[in-house]
Coordinates of C-alpha atoms in Angstrom, one line a residue:
Chain Q
D21 CA 20.8 4.7 -6.0
A22 CA 23.7 6.1 -4.1
G23 CA 22.9 9.8 -4.4
I24 CA 22.4 10.1 -0.7
T25 CA 23.8 7.9 2.0
Q26 CA 23.5 7.9 5.8
S27 CA 25.9 6.4 8.3
P28 CA 25.8 4.5 10.5
R29 CA 22.5 2.7 9.6
H30 CA 22.1 1.5 13.2
K31 CA 23.7 2.7 16.4
V32 CA 23.2 1.9 20.1
T33 CA 24.7 4.4 22.5
E34 CA 24.6 5.3 26.2
T35 CA 22.9 8.2 27.8
G36 CA 25.2 11.2 28.0
T37 CA 27.6 10.3 25.2
P38 CA 28.0 12.4 22.1
V39 CA 26.8 10.9 18.8
T40 CA 27.4 12.1 15.2
L41 CA 25.3 11.0 12.3
R42 CA 26.6 11.6 8.8
C43 CA 24.7 12.4 5.6
H44 CA 26.6 12.3 2.4
Q45 CA 25.3 13.3 -1.1
T46 CA 26.8 13.0 -4.5
E47 CA 24.2 15.2 -6.2
N48 CA 25.7 18.6 -5.5
H49 CA 22.3 19.7 -4.1
R50 CA 22.2 23.0 -2.2
Y51 CA 19.6 22.1 0.5
M52 CA 20.1 19.4 3.1
Y53 CA 17.7 18.4 6.0
W54 CA 17.8 16.3 9.1
Y55 CA 14.4 14.8 10.3
R56 CA 13.4 12.5 13.0
Q57 CA 10.6 10.0 12.8
D58 CA 8.7 8.9 15.8
P59 CA 5.5 7.0 16.2
G60 CA 2.5 9.3 16.4
H61 CA 4.5 12.4 15.3
G62 CA 5.4 11.7 11.7
L63 CA 8.6 13.3 10.4
R64 CA 9.8 16.5 12.1
L65 CA 12.6 18.9 11.1
I66 CA 15.6 19.1 13.3
H67 CA 18.0 21.3 11.4
Y68 CA 18.5 22.3 7.8
S69 CA 21.2 23.8 5.5
Y70 CA 20.9 26.1 2.6
G71 CA 24.6 26.1 1.7
V72 CA 28.1 25.5 3.0
K73 CA 28.3 26.8 6.6
D74 CA 24.6 28.0 6.3
T75 CA 22.4 26.2 8.7
D76 CA 19.3 26.9 10.7
K77 CA 17.1 25.4 13.4
G78 CA 13.9 23.4 12.7
E79 CA 11.0 22.4 14.9
V80 CA 12.8 20.0 17.3
S81 CA 16.4 21.3 17.4
D82 CA 17.0 21.3 21.2
G83 CA 19.9 18.9 22.0
Y84 CA 21.1 18.8 18.4
S85 CA 23.7 20.6 16.4
V86 CA 24.8 20.4 12.8
S87 CA 27.7 21.3 10.6
R88 CA 28.2 21.6 6.9
S89 CA 31.7 22.3 5.9
K90 CA 31.4 20.8 2.4
T91 CA 28.5 20.7 -0.1
E92 CA 28.3 16.9 0.2
D93 CA 28.4 16.3 3.9
F94 CA 25.8 17.3 6.5
L95 CA 26.6 16.1 10.1
L96 CA 24.1 15.9 12.9
T97 CA 25.5 15.8 16.4
L98 CA 23.7 14.8 19.6
E99 CA 25.8 16.7 22.1
S100 CA 24.7 14.5 25.1
A101 CA 22.4 11.7 24.0
T102 CA 19.2 11.2 26.0
S103 CA 16.6 8.4 25.8
S104 CA 14.1 10.9 24.2
Q105 CA 16.4 11.0 21.2
T106 CA 15.9 7.3 20.5
S107 CA 14.4 7.6 17.0
V108 CA 14.9 7.0 13.3
Y109 CA 16.8 9.9 11.7
F110 CA 16.4 10.7 8.0
C111 CA 18.5 13.0 5.9
A112 CA 17.0 14.6 2.8
I113 CA 18.4 16.7 -0.1
S114 CA 16.8 19.1 -2.5
E115 CA 18.3 21.0 -5.5
S116 CA 16.0 24.0 -5.4
L117 CA 13.1 25.6 -3.5
S118 CA 11.2 25.7 -6.7
A119 CA 8.0 23.7 -6.8
N120 CA 9.4 21.8 -9.7
Y121 CA 12.1 20.1 -7.6
G122 CA 11.5 17.2 -5.3
Y123 CA 13.3 15.8 -2.3
T124 CA 15.4 12.6 -2.0
F125 CA 15.7 10.8 1.3
G126 CA 18.4 8.7 2.7
S127 CA 17.7 5.2 4.1
G128 CA 17.6 6.3 7.7
T129 CA 19.6 5.8 10.8
R130 CA 18.0 3.9 13.7
L131 CA 19.5 5.3 16.9
T132 CA 18.8 3.8 20.3
V133 CA 19.9 5.6 23.4
V134 CA 20.1 3.3 26.5
Chain N
K13 CA 2.2 26.9 10.6
N14 CA 0.8 24.6 8.0
E15 CA -1.1 21.6 9.4
V16 CA -1.2 18.4 7.3
E17 CA -4.0 15.9 8.1
Q18 CA -4.2 12.5 6.5
S19 CA -7.1 10.0 6.6
P20 CA -7.5 7.3 7.2
Q21 CA -4.7 6.6 9.7
N22 CA -5.0 2.8 9.0
L23 CA -6.5 1.0 6.1
T24 CA -6.7 -2.8 5.5
A25 CA -8.1 -3.9 2.2
Q26 CA -8.2 -7.0 0.0
E27 CA -6.0 -7.5 -3.1
G28 CA -7.6 -5.9 -6.1
E29 CA -9.5 -3.2 -4.3
F30 CA -9.4 0.5 -5.3
I31 CA -7.6 2.4 -2.5
T32 CA -8.0 6.1 -1.7
I33 CA -5.9 8.0 0.9
N34 CA -6.7 11.7 1.6
C35 CA -4.6 14.6 2.6
S36 CA -5.7 18.1 3.7
Y37 CA -3.7 21.2 4.6
S38 CA -4.4 24.5 6.2
V39 CA -2.5 27.2 4.3
G40 CA -1.1 28.0 0.9
I41 CA 1.6 25.6 -0.5
S42 CA 3.9 25.6 -3.4
A43 CA 3.8 21.8 -3.8
L44 CA 2.4 18.7 -2.3
H45 CA 4.4 15.4 -2.1
W46 CA 3.3 11.8 -1.7
L47 CA 5.9 9.5 -0.2
Q48 CA 6.0 5.8 0.4
Q49 CA 7.8 4.0 3.2
H50 CA 7.9 0.2 3.5
P51 CA 8.3 -1.4 7.0
G52 CA 11.9 -0.8 8.2
G53 CA 12.7 0.9 4.9
G54 CA 13.5 4.3 3.5
I55 CA 11.3 6.9 2.1
V56 CA 10.6 7.1 -1.6
S57 CA 9.0 10.0 -3.4
L58 CA 6.0 8.9 -5.4
F59 CA 4.6 12.2 -6.7
M60 CA 5.1 16.0 -6.5
L61 CA 2.0 18.0 -7.4
S62 CA 1.3 21.7 -7.6
S63 CA -2.0 21.3 -9.6
G64 CA -4.1 18.8 -11.4
K65 CA -3.4 15.1 -11.5
K66 CA -0.5 12.8 -12.1
K67 CA -0.4 9.1 -12.8
H68 CA 2.4 6.5 -12.5
G69 CA 1.4 2.9 -13.2
R70 CA -1.4 2.0 -10.8
L71 CA -0.9 5.1 -8.7
I72 CA -2.9 8.3 -9.3
A73 CA -2.5 11.5 -7.3
T74 CA -4.8 14.5 -7.5
I75 CA -4.9 17.9 -5.9
N76 CA -7.5 20.6 -5.5
I77 CA -5.8 23.8 -4.6
Q78 CA -9.0 25.7 -3.8
E79 CA -10.1 23.0 -1.4
K80 CA -6.6 22.4 0.0
H81 CA -7.0 18.8 -0.5
S82 CA -5.2 15.9 -2.3
S83 CA -5.9 12.3 -2.8
L84 CA -3.7 9.3 -3.6
H85 CA -5.4 6.4 -5.4
I86 CA -4.2 2.9 -6.0
T87 CA -5.9 0.8 -8.6
A88 CA -5.9 -3.0 -8.6
S89 CA -4.1 -3.0 -5.2
H90 CA -1.5 -5.7 -4.5
P91 CA 0.1 -6.9 -1.3
R92 CA 3.4 -5.3 -2.3
D93 CA 1.6 -1.9 -2.1
S94 CA 1.4 -2.5 1.8
A95 CA 3.4 0.4 3.2
V96 CA 3.0 3.8 5.0
Y97 CA 2.0 6.6 2.6
I98 CA 3.0 10.0 3.7
C99 CA 1.7 13.3 2.5
A100 CA 4.0 16.4 2.8
V101 CA 3.8 19.9 1.7
S102 CA 6.2 22.8 1.1
Y103 CA 5.1 26.3 1.9
S104 CA 4.3 28.9 -0.8
G105 CA 6.5 31.4 1.1
G106 CA 9.6 29.8 -0.5
G107 CA 11.5 29.3 2.8
A108 CA 14.3 26.9 2.9
D109 CA 12.9 24.8 5.8
G110 CA 11.8 21.9 3.9
L111 CA 8.6 19.9 4.1
T112 CA 5.7 19.6 6.7
F113 CA 4.5 16.0 7.0
G114 CA 1.4 14.3 7.8
K115 CA 1.5 11.4 10.2
G116 CA 1.1 8.8 7.5
T117 CA -1.5 6.2 6.5
H118 CA -0.6 2.6 7.3
L119 CA -1.9 0.5 4.3
I120 CA -2.2 -3.3 4.5
I121 CA -3.3 -5.2 1.4
Q122 CA -4.3 -8.8 2.2
P123 CA -4.0 -11.5 -0.5

């Protein structure tokens, strides 16, 4: 379903360049998350948002910034890409913090920094 | 910080076998999630549990809150079940910082 989409799906970029990944949702969910997935580490939280212009850092936030100017869009920016940021990035959304609400994940963005 | 441990890390089985994947966590949670990820694919939510047991088709998920342990079972396994299965938990403190994930179990079902 198209409730959450990530763009681009794949990107190759050079070290030192800025990169922005986009997460777009059509569900009007309050909470949005950016995770990175690396072999041997599982998924780790980069940044999250609990409302428009309300964001906070996660476990691995160094080198990343985010913005949420509209409910539907959550942007992740790598200010100056490094090879250690080569990863698969997943966006997720959730309607509520209640235990009765689950999470929906995007299809992922595979980023390669060369 | 909640630690989430999954076992086994890798599992290869024959078609038709009964599969069990385990997940344990260290502190109180509000819910536990089982997720599925096919190679090169996105992440799909299978179950969300806060107590007891849930069943969907050939998949069964159970949780024991006292023992801080959950299991995912697959009955009559099929090659299309081959995927990474990920356990994740949300804290009982109610913070907005999402899920804590296990490292996943790589399951291969051979025909």
